CSV table of C-alpha atoms in Angstrom, one decimal:
chain,number,residue,atom,x,y,z
A,26,MET,CA,-29.8,-7.9,-24.2
A,27,GLN,CA,-33.3,-8.5,-22.4
A,28,ASP,CA,-34.5,-5.2,-20.5
A,29,LEU,CA,-33.2,-6.4,-17.0
A,30,SER,CA,-32.2,-4.4,-14.0
A,31,GLY,CA,-29.6,-3.8,-11.3
A,32,GLY,CA,-27.6,-6.9,-10.1
A,33,LYS,CA,-29.6,-9.5,-12.7
A,34,ARG,CA,-28.6,-7.5,-15.5
A,35,PHE,CA,-25.1,-7.2,-14.3
A,36,ILE,CA,-24.8,-10.8,-14.0
A,37,ALA,CA,-26.5,-11.7,-17.5
A,38,TYR,CA,-23.7,-9.3,-18.6
A,39,ILE,CA,-21.0,-11.0,-17.3
A,40,THR,CA,-22.2,-14.7,-17.8
A,41,ALA,CA,-22.8,-13.8,-21.3
A,42,ASN,CA,-19.3,-15.0,-22.3
A,43,LYS,CA,-18.4,-18.3,-20.5
A,44,TRP,CA,-14.7,-17.4,-20.2
A,45,MET,CA,-15.8,-14.2,-18.4
A,46,ALA,CA,-17.9,-16.1,-16.3
A,47,VAL,CA,-15.2,-18.8,-15.4
A,48,ALA,CA,-12.9,-15.9,-14.9
A,49,VAL,CA,-14.5,-13.7,-12.7
A,50,GLY,CA,-16.0,-16.8,-10.6
A,51,PHE,CA,-12.4,-18.1,-9.9
A,52,ILE,CA,-10.7,-14.8,-9.2
A,53,VAL,CA,-13.4,-13.7,-6.8
A,54,LEU,CA,-13.4,-17.4,-4.6
A,55,LEU,CA,-9.6,-17.0,-5.1
A,56,ARG,CA,-9.4,-13.8,-3.3
A,57,PHE,CA,-12.1,-15.0,-0.3
A,58,SER,CA,-10.7,-18.1,0.0
A,59,PHE,CA,-6.6,-16.5,0.6
A,60,ILE,CA,-8.1,-14.6,3.6
A,61,GLY,CA,-8.2,-17.7,5.2
A,62,ILE,CA,-5.1,-19.7,3.4
A,63,MET,CA,-2.4,-17.0,2.9
A,64,GLY,CA,-0.1,-16.5,6.2
A,65,ALA,CA,0.8,-13.0,7.2
A,66,MET,CA,2.9,-10.4,5.3
A,67,PRO,CA,5.4,-8.3,7.1
A,68,GLN,CA,3.3,-5.6,6.1
A,69,ASP,CA,0.3,-7.1,7.9
A,70,ALA,CA,2.1,-7.5,10.8
A,71,TYR,CA,3.8,-4.2,11.1
A,72,TYR,CA,0.6,-1.8,10.6
A,73,TYR,CA,-1.0,-4.2,13.2
A,74,PHE,CA,2.0,-3.4,15.4
A,75,TYR,CA,1.1,0.3,14.7
A,76,GLY,CA,-2.3,-0.3,15.6
A,77,GLN,CA,-1.6,-2.1,19.1
A,78,HIS,CA,0.3,1.1,20.2
A,79,PHE,CA,-2.5,3.4,19.2
A,80,ALA,CA,-1.4,7.0,18.1
A,81,LEU,CA,-2.4,10.0,16.5
A,82,SER,CA,-0.1,9.1,13.8
A,83,TYR,CA,3.1,7.0,12.9
A,84,PHE,CA,6.7,7.4,11.9
A,85,ASP,CA,6.4,6.2,8.2
A,86,HIS,CA,2.8,6.5,7.8
A,87,PRO,CA,-0.4,8.3,8.8
A,88,PRO,CA,-2.7,6.3,10.8
A,89,ALA,CA,-5.8,5.2,9.1
A,90,ILE,CA,-4.8,1.4,8.1
A,91,ALA,CA,-3.6,1.1,11.7
A,92,TRP,CA,-6.9,2.3,13.1
A,93,ILE,CA,-9.0,0.0,10.9
A,94,LEU,CA,-6.7,-2.9,11.9
A,95,ARG,CA,-7.0,-2.1,15.6
A,96,ALA,CA,-10.8,-1.9,15.4
A,97,PHE,CA,-11.3,-5.3,13.5
A,98,THR,CA,-8.8,-7.3,15.6
A,99,ASP,CA,-10.6,-5.9,18.9
A,100,LEU,CA,-13.9,-6.7,17.8
A,101,LEU,CA,-13.0,-10.2,16.1
A,102,GLY,CA,-9.6,-11.4,17.8
A,103,ALA,CA,-6.1,-10.9,16.6
A,104,HIS,CA,-6.0,-13.5,13.7
A,105,VAL,CA,-4.1,-13.1,10.6
A,106,PHE,CA,-7.6,-14.0,8.6
A,107,VAL,CA,-9.1,-10.6,10.5
A,108,ILE,CA,-6.5,-8.7,9.5
A,109,LYS,CA,-7.1,-9.7,5.8
A,110,LEU,CA,-10.8,-9.8,6.1
A,111,ALA,CA,-10.4,-5.9,7.2
A,112,ASP,CA,-8.5,-5.4,3.9
A,113,THR,CA,-10.9,-7.1,1.8
A,114,LEU,CA,-13.8,-5.7,2.8
A,115,VAL,CA,-12.3,-1.9,2.8
A,116,THR,CA,-11.3,-2.9,-0.8
A,117,ILE,CA,-14.7,-4.0,-1.8
A,118,GLY,CA,-16.1,-0.4,-0.5
A,119,THR,CA,-13.5,1.1,-2.7
A,120,LEU,CA,-15.0,-1.2,-5.8
A,121,LEU,CA,-18.5,0.0,-4.9
A,122,ALA,CA,-17.2,3.4,-4.6
A,123,PHE,CA,-15.3,3.5,-7.9
A,124,TYR,CA,-18.7,2.1,-9.8
A,125,THR,CA,-20.7,5.1,-8.1
A,126,LEU,CA,-18.2,7.5,-9.2
A,127,ALA,CA,-17.8,5.9,-13.1
A,128,ARG,CA,-21.8,6.3,-13.2
A,129,CYS,CA,-21.2,10.0,-13.2
A,130,PHE,CA,-19.2,10.1,-16.2
A,131,LEU,CA,-20.4,7.1,-17.9
A,132,PRO,CA,-23.3,4.9,-18.9
A,133,LYS,CA,-24.1,1.9,-17.4
A,134,GLU,CA,-22.7,-0.3,-19.4
A,135,ARG,CA,-19.5,1.5,-19.9
A,136,ALA,CA,-19.2,1.8,-16.1
A,137,TRP,CA,-19.4,-1.8,-15.7
A,138,ASN,CA,-16.9,-2.2,-18.4
A,139,GLY,CA,-14.8,0.1,-16.0
A,140,LEU,CA,-15.7,-2.0,-12.7
A,141,LEU,CA,-14.7,-5.2,-14.6
A,142,LEU,CA,-11.3,-3.5,-15.7
A,143,LEU,CA,-10.7,-2.8,-12.4
A,144,GLY,CA,-11.8,-5.7,-10.6
A,145,ALA,CA,-9.7,-7.9,-12.8
A,146,THR,CA,-6.3,-6.4,-12.0
A,147,LEU,CA,-3.7,-7.6,-9.7
A,148,MET,CA,-3.8,-4.4,-7.7
A,149,ILE,CA,-7.1,-5.2,-6.3
A,150,THR,CA,-5.9,-8.6,-5.3
A,151,ILE,CA,-3.3,-6.9,-3.5
A,152,LEU,CA,-5.2,-4.3,-1.8
A,153,SER,CA,-7.8,-7.2,-0.7
A,154,LEU,CA,-4.9,-9.2,1.1
A,155,VAL,CA,-2.2,-7.1,2.2
A,156,SER,CA,-2.5,-4.5,4.5
A,157,THR,CA,-0.8,-1.2,3.2
A,158,PRO,CA,-1.8,2.5,3.6
A,159,ASP,CA,-3.1,2.4,0.0
A,160,VAL,CA,-6.3,0.1,1.4
A,161,PRO,CA,-8.0,3.1,3.0
A,162,LEU,CA,-6.3,5.4,0.6
A,163,LEU,CA,-7.9,4.1,-2.6
A,164,LEU,CA,-11.4,4.2,-0.8
A,165,PHE,CA,-11.2,7.6,0.5
A,166,TRP,CA,-9.4,8.7,-2.8
A,167,THR,CA,-12.6,7.4,-4.7
A,168,LEU,CA,-15.2,8.9,-2.4
A,169,SER,CA,-13.5,12.4,-2.5
A,170,LEU,CA,-13.5,12.5,-6.4
A,171,THR,CA,-17.2,11.5,-6.5
A,172,ALA,CA,-17.7,14.6,-3.8
A,173,VAL,CA,-15.9,17.0,-5.7
A,174,TYR,CA,-17.7,15.8,-8.8
A,175,ARG,CA,-21.2,16.5,-7.0
A,176,ALA,CA,-19.8,19.6,-5.9
A,177,VAL,CA,-18.6,21.2,-9.3
A,178,PHE,CA,-20.9,19.6,-11.6
A,179,GLU,CA,-24.0,19.0,-10.0
A,180,GLN,CA,-23.5,22.1,-8.0
A,181,ARG,CA,-24.5,20.7,-4.6
A,182,LYS,CA,-22.6,23.0,-2.7
A,183,ALA,CA,-22.7,20.8,0.8
A,184,TRP,CA,-20.5,18.3,-1.0
A,185,TRP,CA,-17.7,20.8,-0.7
A,186,ILE,CA,-17.7,20.1,2.9
A,187,TRP,CA,-17.7,16.2,2.1
A,188,ALA,CA,-15.0,16.6,-0.3
A,189,GLY,CA,-13.0,18.3,2.1
A,190,ILE,CA,-13.4,15.5,4.8
A,191,ALA,CA,-13.0,12.7,2.4
A,192,MET,CA,-9.5,14.1,1.0
A,193,GLY,CA,-8.3,14.7,5.0
A,194,LEU,CA,-9.3,10.8,5.4
A,195,ALA,CA,-7.5,10.3,2.3
A,196,PHE,CA,-4.4,12.3,3.7
A,197,ASP,CA,-5.0,10.6,6.8
A,198,SER,CA,-4.1,7.5,5.0
A,199,LYS,CA,-1.1,8.4,2.9
A,200,TYR,CA,0.7,11.4,2.0
A,201,THR,CA,0.1,10.6,-1.6
A,202,ALA,CA,-3.3,12.3,-1.1
A,203,VAL,CA,-1.8,15.7,-1.5
A,204,PHE,CA,-2.6,15.0,-5.1
A,205,LEU,CA,-6.1,15.3,-4.5
A,206,PRO,CA,-6.6,19.0,-3.6
A,207,ALA,CA,-3.4,19.6,-6.1
A,208,GLY,CA,-5.7,18.1,-8.7
A,209,ALA,CA,-8.9,19.8,-7.5
A,210,VAL,CA,-7.0,23.2,-7.7
A,211,LEU,CA,-5.7,22.0,-11.1
A,212,PHE,CA,-8.7,21.3,-12.5
A,213,LEU,CA,-10.5,24.6,-11.5
A,214,LEU,CA,-7.6,26.5,-13.0
A,215,LEU,CA,-7.8,24.6,-16.0
A,216,SER,CA,-11.6,24.7,-16.7
A,217,ARG,CA,-12.7,28.4,-17.6
A,218,GLN,CA,-16.2,27.8,-16.7
A,219,HIS,CA,-15.5,26.4,-13.1
A,220,ARG,CA,-12.8,28.4,-12.4
A,221,ARG,CA,-14.9,30.9,-10.1
A,222,TYR,CA,-15.2,28.0,-7.8
A,223,LEU,CA,-11.8,28.8,-6.6
A,224,TRP,CA,-12.7,32.0,-4.6
A,225,SER,CA,-16.1,30.5,-3.6
A,226,PRO,CA,-16.7,30.2,-0.1
A,227,TRP,CA,-17.7,26.8,-0.1
A,228,PHE,CA,-14.4,25.8,-1.6
A,229,PHE,CA,-12.8,27.7,1.4
A,230,ALA,CA,-15.0,25.5,3.6
A,231,SER,CA,-13.7,22.5,1.9
A,232,VAL,CA,-10.1,23.6,2.8
A,233,LEU,CA,-11.0,24.1,6.1
A,234,PHE,CA,-13.0,20.8,6.8
A,235,PHE,CA,-9.6,19.1,5.1
A,236,PHE,CA,-7.3,20.5,7.4
A,237,ILE,CA,-9.7,19.8,10.5
A,238,THR,CA,-9.4,16.6,9.2
A,239,ILE,CA,-5.9,16.1,9.1
A,240,LEU,CA,-5.2,17.6,12.5
A,241,PRO,CA,-4.0,14.0,14.1
A,242,VAL,CA,-1.3,13.8,11.4
A,243,VAL,CA,-0.2,17.3,12.0
A,244,ILE,CA,-0.5,17.3,15.8
A,245,TRP,CA,1.8,13.9,15.9
A,246,ASN,CA,4.5,15.6,13.5
A,247,VAL,CA,4.5,18.9,15.6
A,248,ASP,CA,4.9,16.7,18.7
A,249,ASN,CA,7.9,14.6,17.3
A,250,ASN,CA,9.7,17.3,15.6
A,251,PHE,CA,8.2,16.6,12.1
A,252,ALA,CA,9.6,13.4,11.9
A,253,SER,CA,7.0,11.7,9.6
A,254,PHE,CA,6.9,14.6,7.2
A,255,ARG,CA,10.7,14.9,6.8
A,256,PHE,CA,11.2,11.2,6.5
A,257,GLN,CA,8.8,11.2,3.4
A,258,SER,CA,9.9,14.2,2.0
A,259,SER,CA,13.8,15.1,2.6
A,260,GLY,CA,14.2,11.7,4.1
A,261,ARG,CA,13.7,10.4,0.6
A,262,VAL,CA,15.9,12.5,-1.5
A,263,GLY,CA,19.3,10.9,-0.4
A,264,GLY,CA,18.4,7.8,-2.6
A,265,VAL,CA,18.5,9.4,-5.8
A,266,GLU,CA,20.7,8.1,-8.5
A,267,PHE,CA,20.6,7.8,-12.3
A,268,HIS,CA,19.4,4.1,-13.5
A,269,PRO,CA,17.8,4.7,-16.8
A,270,LEU,CA,16.8,1.0,-16.9
A,271,ASP,CA,14.5,1.3,-14.1
A,272,PHE,CA,12.1,3.0,-16.3
A,273,PHE,CA,11.6,-0.4,-18.0
A,274,GLY,CA,11.0,-1.6,-14.5
A,275,VAL,CA,8.5,0.5,-13.6
A,276,ILE,CA,6.6,0.0,-16.9
A,277,GLY,CA,6.8,-3.9,-16.3
A,278,HIS,CA,5.7,-3.9,-12.9
A,279,GLN,CA,2.8,-1.5,-13.6
A,280,ALA,CA,1.7,-3.6,-16.3
A,281,ALA,CA,1.8,-6.6,-13.9
A,282,ILE,CA,-0.6,-4.9,-11.4
A,283,LEU,CA,-3.0,-3.5,-14.0
A,284,MET,CA,-2.9,-6.4,-16.5
A,285,PRO,CA,-1.1,-5.5,-19.8
A,286,VAL,CA,-4.6,-5.0,-21.9
A,287,LEU,CA,-5.5,-1.9,-19.5
A,288,PHE,CA,-2.1,-1.0,-18.8
A,289,PHE,CA,-1.4,-0.5,-22.4
A,290,ALA,CA,-4.7,0.8,-23.2
A,291,LEU,CA,-4.0,3.5,-21.1
A,292,ILE,CA,-0.8,4.4,-22.7
A,293,TYR,CA,-2.4,3.9,-25.9
A,294,TYR,CA,-5.2,6.6,-25.2
A,295,VAL,CA,-2.4,9.2,-23.2
A,296,TYR,CA,-0.9,9.2,-26.7
A,297,ARG,CA,-4.1,9.4,-28.6
A,298,LEU,CA,-5.0,12.5,-26.4
A,299,VAL,CA,-1.5,14.2,-26.9
A,300,ARG,CA,-1.8,13.9,-30.7
A,301,LYS,CA,-5.4,15.4,-31.1
A,302,TYR,CA,-5.0,18.0,-28.5
A,303,GLY,CA,-1.4,18.8,-27.7
A,304,TRP,CA,-1.1,22.0,-25.7
A,305,HIS,CA,-4.7,23.3,-26.3
A,306,ILE,CA,-6.3,21.8,-23.0
A,307,HIS,CA,-8.9,24.4,-23.6
A,308,ARG,CA,-10.6,22.0,-26.2
A,309,ILE,CA,-11.0,19.0,-23.8
A,310,SER,CA,-14.4,18.7,-22.4
A,311,ALA,CA,-14.6,19.7,-18.5
A,312,ARG,CA,-15.7,16.0,-17.6
A,313,GLN,CA,-12.4,14.6,-19.4
A,314,LEU,CA,-10.4,17.2,-18.0
A,315,PHE,CA,-11.5,16.4,-14.5
A,316,LEU,CA,-10.8,12.6,-14.8
A,317,LEU,CA,-7.4,13.5,-16.3
A,318,CYS,CA,-6.6,15.9,-13.5
A,319,PHE,CA,-6.1,13.0,-11.1
A,320,PHE,CA,-4.5,10.6,-13.6
A,321,ILE,CA,-2.0,12.3,-15.4
A,322,PRO,CA,-0.3,14.1,-12.7
A,323,VAL,CA,0.4,11.2,-10.3
A,324,PHE,CA,0.9,8.7,-13.4
A,325,GLY,CA,3.5,11.4,-15.1
A,326,ILE,CA,5.3,12.4,-12.2
A,327,PHE,CA,6.3,8.9,-10.8
A,328,LEU,CA,7.1,8.0,-14.3
A,329,LEU,CA,9.2,10.5,-14.9
A,330,ILE,CA,11.2,10.2,-11.6
A,331,SER,CA,11.8,6.5,-12.3
A,332,PRO,CA,15.0,6.7,-13.9
A,333,ILE,CA,16.7,8.6,-11.0
A,334,TYR,CA,14.4,7.0,-8.3
A,335,TRP,CA,12.9,4.1,-7.4
A,336,VAL,CA,9.4,4.0,-8.0
A,337,LYS,CA,7.5,1.3,-5.8
A,338,ILE,CA,4.8,-0.7,-7.1
A,339,ASN,CA,2.1,0.7,-5.3
A,340,TRP,CA,2.8,4.6,-5.6
A,341,MET,CA,0.6,4.9,-9.1
A,342,MET,CA,-2.4,3.1,-8.0
A,343,PRO,CA,-4.6,6.2,-7.0
A,344,ALA,CA,-4.1,7.6,-10.6
A,345,TYR,CA,-5.8,4.5,-11.8
A,346,ILE,CA,-9.2,5.4,-10.6
A,347,THR,CA,-9.8,8.2,-12.9
A,348,GLY,CA,-7.3,6.6,-15.4
A,349,ILE,CA,-9.5,3.6,-15.9
A,350,ILE,CA,-12.8,5.7,-16.0
A,351,TRP,CA,-11.3,7.8,-18.7
A,352,VAL,CA,-10.3,4.7,-20.8
A,353,SER,CA,-13.4,3.1,-20.3
A,354,THR,CA,-15.1,5.7,-22.3
A,355,TRP,CA,-13.5,3.6,-25.6
A,356,ILE,CA,-12.7,0.2,-24.5
A,357,THR,CA,-15.4,-2.6,-25.2
A,358,PHE,CA,-16.5,-5.5,-23.9
A,359,ARG,CA,-14.1,-7.4,-26.2
A,360,TYR,CA,-11.1,-6.1,-24.6
A,361,VAL,CA,-12.6,-6.5,-20.9
A,362,ARG,CA,-12.9,-10.0,-21.9
A,363,TRP,CA,-9.2,-10.5,-22.7
A,364,GLN,CA,-8.3,-8.5,-19.5
A,365,TRP,CA,-10.1,-11.2,-17.5
A,366,ILE,CA,-8.4,-14.0,-19.6
A,367,CYS,CA,-5.1,-12.2,-18.5
A,368,SER,CA,-6.0,-11.6,-15.2
A,369,LEU,CA,-7.2,-15.7,-14.9
A,370,ILE,CA,-4.0,-16.9,-16.2
A,371,ILE,CA,-2.3,-14.4,-13.7
A,372,HIS,CA,-4.0,-15.4,-10.9
A,373,LEU,CA,-3.7,-19.0,-11.7
A,374,ALA,CA,0.3,-18.8,-11.1
A,375,LEU,CA,-0.4,-16.8,-8.1
A,376,ALA,CA,-2.3,-19.7,-6.7
A,377,VAL,CA,0.2,-22.2,-7.6
A,378,GLU,CA,2.8,-20.1,-5.9
A,379,VAL,CA,1.0,-19.7,-2.5
A,380,ILE,CA,-0.4,-23.2,-2.5
A,381,PHE,CA,3.0,-25.2,-3.7
A,382,TYR,CA,5.5,-22.6,-3.5
A,383,PRO,CA,7.6,-23.8,-6.5
A,384,VAL,CA,9.6,-20.6,-6.9
A,385,PRO,CA,11.5,-19.6,-3.7
A,386,ILE,CA,11.3,-16.0,-3.1
A,387,HIS,CA,14.8,-14.5,-1.8
A,388,SER,CA,13.4,-11.9,0.1
A,389,ASP,CA,11.6,-11.1,3.6
A,390,ASP,CA,8.6,-9.8,1.7
A,391,THR,CA,6.8,-13.2,1.6
A,392,MET,CA,4.0,-15.0,3.6
A,393,ILE,CA,6.1,-18.0,3.8
A,394,GLY,CA,7.7,-19.3,6.9
A,395,TRP,CA,6.9,-16.9,9.4
A,396,LYS,CA,4.0,-18.8,11.4
A,397,GLY,CA,6.9,-21.4,11.6
A,398,LEU,CA,9.2,-19.0,12.9
A,399,GLY,CA,6.7,-17.9,15.7
A,400,ALA,CA,6.4,-21.3,16.7
A,401,GLY,CA,10.2,-21.9,17.0
A,402,VAL,CA,10.5,-18.7,19.1
A,403,LYS,CA,7.9,-19.6,21.4
A,404,THR,CA,9.9,-22.7,22.3
A,405,LEU,CA,12.8,-20.5,22.9
A,406,ALA,CA,11.2,-18.3,24.8
A,407,LYS,CA,9.8,-20.8,27.3
A,408,GLU,CA,13.3,-21.9,27.6
A,409,TYR,CA,14.9,-19.0,28.1
A,410,PRO,CA,12.1,-17.0,29.9
A,411,ASP,CA,13.8,-14.0,31.0
A,412,ASP,CA,15.4,-13.1,27.9
A,413,PHE,CA,14.1,-10.4,25.8
A,414,ILE,CA,13.8,-10.9,22.0
A,415,PHE,CA,14.9,-8.7,19.0
A,416,SER,CA,15.7,-8.6,15.3
A,417,ALA,CA,17.6,-6.0,13.3
A,418,ASP,CA,16.2,-5.7,9.9
A,419,ASP,CA,14.0,-2.7,8.8
A,420,TYR,CA,10.9,-3.8,10.7
A,421,LYS,CA,10.1,-7.1,9.2
A,422,THR,CA,11.1,-10.1,11.3
A,423,SER,CA,10.5,-7.9,14.8
A,424,ALA,CA,6.9,-7.1,13.5
A,425,MET,CA,6.2,-10.7,12.6
A,426,LEU,CA,7.2,-11.9,16.0
A,427,ASN,CA,5.5,-9.4,17.9
A,428,LEU,CA,2.1,-10.6,15.9
A,429,TYR,CA,2.9,-14.4,16.4
A,430,LEU,CA,4.2,-14.1,20.0
A,431,GLY,CA,1.6,-11.3,21.3
A,432,ARG,CA,4.5,-9.8,23.2
A,433,MET,CA,7.4,-6.8,22.9
A,434,VAL,CA,9.8,-8.1,20.5
A,435,TYR,CA,12.4,-5.2,19.8
A,436,SER,CA,14.2,-4.1,16.7
A,437,ARG,CA,17.6,-2.6,15.8
A,438,ASN,CA,17.1,0.3,18.1
A,439,ILE,CA,18.8,-2.3,20.3
A,440,ILE,CA,22.0,-1.4,18.7
A,441,GLY,CA,21.9,2.2,18.3
A,442,GLU,CA,20.4,2.0,14.8
A,443,ASN,CA,17.1,4.0,13.5
A,444,ALA,CA,14.3,1.6,13.8
A,445,LEU,CA,11.2,3.1,12.3
A,446,GLN,CA,8.0,3.2,14.1
A,447,PHE,CA,9.8,1.2,17.0
A,448,ASP,CA,11.5,4.5,17.8
A,449,PHE,CA,8.1,6.1,18.7
A,450,ILE,CA,6.5,3.7,21.1
A,451,GLY,CA,8.3,5.0,24.2
A,452,THR,CA,10.5,2.1,24.7
A,453,ASP,CA,13.4,2.6,27.3
A,454,ILE,CA,16.0,0.4,26.2
A,455,ASN,CA,18.4,1.2,29.1
A,456,ALA,CA,15.8,-0.7,31.2
A,457,LEU,CA,17.2,-3.8,29.4
A,458,LYS,CA,20.7,-3.1,30.8
A,459,GLY,CA,22.2,-6.4,31.9
A,460,LYS,CA,19.8,-8.6,30.6
A,461,ASN,CA,20.2,-11.4,28.1
A,462,ALA,CA,18.7,-11.5,24.7
A,463,LEU,CA,17.5,-13.7,21.7
A,464,PHE,CA,18.6,-12.3,18.6
A,465,ILE,CA,16.9,-13.6,15.6
A,466,ASN,CA,18.2,-13.1,12.0
A,467,SER,CA,16.2,-14.1,8.9
A,468,LEU,CA,18.0,-15.3,6.0
A,469,THR,CA,16.6,-14.3,2.7
A,470,ASP,CA,18.3,-17.1,0.8
A,471,VAL,CA,18.5,-20.4,3.1
A,472,ASN,CA,22.0,-21.5,1.4
A,473,ASP,CA,23.5,-18.3,2.0
A,474,ASP,CA,24.4,-17.0,5.9
A,475,VAL,CA,28.0,-15.4,5.2
A,476,ASP,CA,26.5,-11.8,5.5
A,477,GLU,CA,24.6,-12.6,8.5
A,478,GLN,CA,27.3,-14.1,10.6
A,479,GLU,CA,29.6,-10.9,9.8
A,480,PHE,CA,26.7,-8.8,10.9
A,481,VAL,CA,26.8,-10.7,14.2
A,482,GLU,CA,30.5,-10.2,14.6
A,483,GLU,CA,30.6,-6.6,13.6
A,484,GLU,CA,27.4,-5.2,14.5
A,485,LEU,CA,26.1,-7.0,17.7
A,486,ALA,CA,29.4,-7.7,19.5
A,487,PRO,CA,29.8,-4.1,21.1
A,488,TYR,CA,26.6,-4.6,23.1
A,489,PHE,CA,26.9,-7.7,24.6
A,490,SER,CA,29.5,-9.5,26.4
A,491,THR,CA,29.3,-12.7,24.7
A,492,ILE,CA,27.1,-14.1,21.9
A,493,ARG,CA,26.7,-17.8,21.0
A,494,SER,CA,25.1,-19.6,18.4
A,495,LEU,CA,22.1,-21.6,19.0
A,496,PRO,CA,20.5,-24.1,16.3
A,497,PRO,CA,18.5,-22.2,13.7
A,498,ILE,CA,14.9,-22.3,13.2
A,499,VAL,CA,14.2,-24.5,10.0
A,500,VAL,CA,10.8,-24.2,8.3
A,501,THR,CA,10.3,-26.9,6.0
A,502,ARG,CA,7.2,-27.4,3.4
A,503,GLN,CA,6.1,-30.7,1.7
A,504,GLY,CA,9.8,-32.0,2.6
A,505,ARG,CA,11.7,-28.9,1.5
A,506,VAL,CA,13.4,-26.3,3.4
A,507,VAL,CA,11.8,-22.9,2.8
A,508,ARG,CA,12.9,-20.5,5.4
A,509,LYS,CA,15.9,-20.5,7.9
A,510,PHE,CA,16.3,-18.2,10.8
A,511,LEU,CA,19.6,-17.8,12.7
A,512,VAL,CA,19.4,-17.6,16.5
A,513,TYR,CA,21.8,-16.3,18.7
A,514,ARG,CA,22.3,-16.1,22.6
A,515,CYS,CA,23.4,-12.8,23.6
A,516,MET,CA,24.7,-12.0,27.2
A,517,ASP,CA,24.5,-8.9,29.5
A,518,TYR,CA,23.1,-6.1,27.1
A,519,GLN,CA,24.8,-2.6,27.3
A,520,PRO,CA,22.7,-0.3,25.6
A,521,PRO,CA,24.1,2.5,23.1
A,522,ARG,CA,25.7,5.1,25.2
A,523,ALA,CA,24.1,8.7,25.5
A,524,ASP,CA,26.7,11.4,24.2
A,525,ASN,CA,27.3,12.1,27.9
A,526,ASP,CA,27.8,9.0,29.0
A,527,PRO,CA,31.2,7.5,27.9
A,528,GLY,CA,30.5,4.2,29.7
A,529,HIS,CA,28.4,3.0,27.3
A,530,PRO,CA,29.1,1.5,23.8
A,531,LYS,CA,28.1,3.5,20.9
A,532,LYS,CA,28.7,2.9,17.4
């Protein structure tokens, strides 16, 4: 390879193979084009809803994604493409931070391999286009690791402060960030030559700045009876059941978001590591041990619990930051090329699905049909201007209508059910007493509304004097029905009674 430098050498590195050039160019173009093409996902709307009710933290998750979306939409307008632009720009920051971290451990060409391996993943596409707490988490996770590396291996003491702040910002993004300080302590315990840092004043300064940075989350939880901490800890335990086949489900969805080439490379090199070192951890080099302490615990714990608890597709994402750098020590450009060819095939299929929607998705976790719902409900709101509007799924329909209507749309707290963040925005549902309402019910299967009809009869009836069906909102695409939303007009609302008020209905 010619002696080029910087960006030119990187471009030459990619374009040395025509398949790589095509794949990289297509997928990058696709991701940027989807900022404007894709409709909002329910997660986009929900975290936008967070931001519109500004708080120190929130029920489901810490505040970072909400604050980011609030800043972008206040500056550029409350548009779907602005929300997705925010996700894309933060994720570009993650890729840049990843390369900086990779260069701490790898020579340039290996670091580029790592960047290309990560850049090809469906994980990056998801982070770029769907608002979740993982978007800022991955950025601050990567920055935290760079800061800890500088502090430990380069002995730059001030970086302990930056490490504490970055870890705190990661925790302000998602509670999974507890694995960051845990990983740092684990590394210092296992690395004999670096163990002295555990009683260093700079280490304690890092801990102090970590706790200062997470104060917004702590204060919100104290003020709200630790609702978020309880929901994300003991509140999750109730779902434990033994489903051994779920282990293979996790293997499948992780192979999909990473691409099979990268995922099974990780599995293979973990196998080789165990065969080579067994329990003799002291024989592993300090730099390799550092990477493993932030990869193996996160990856291993979620993999181990998968037979008894459904592990979501995004929970393992932070582990792959150091995991990819670690395997990039050995993976050659040949396998990077195959990674991008796999990625090209999967992204082509994704583009076909988004543009033409050939495979119906029987779930509300889709971008299909929500804009049409918003238009339909706007028309209804003009016909019934004094009615309040609500839905009763976890958050999705209510959040999407809040986004598209620009007004308050209520959730299942209207019928006395827990409503996630909708319970924490100071809504006084008693002020709605006696009013009429429009109830919107999303069908996950456009041809099956039996369960939804039963829901109306059994769950809504105690809170309204009469309920009558209105024509459903039907969303079509290329002459085909893609979404259907049932609509009911509910008369004379009676809020759930308080325990000391027997005059109101309560389930």
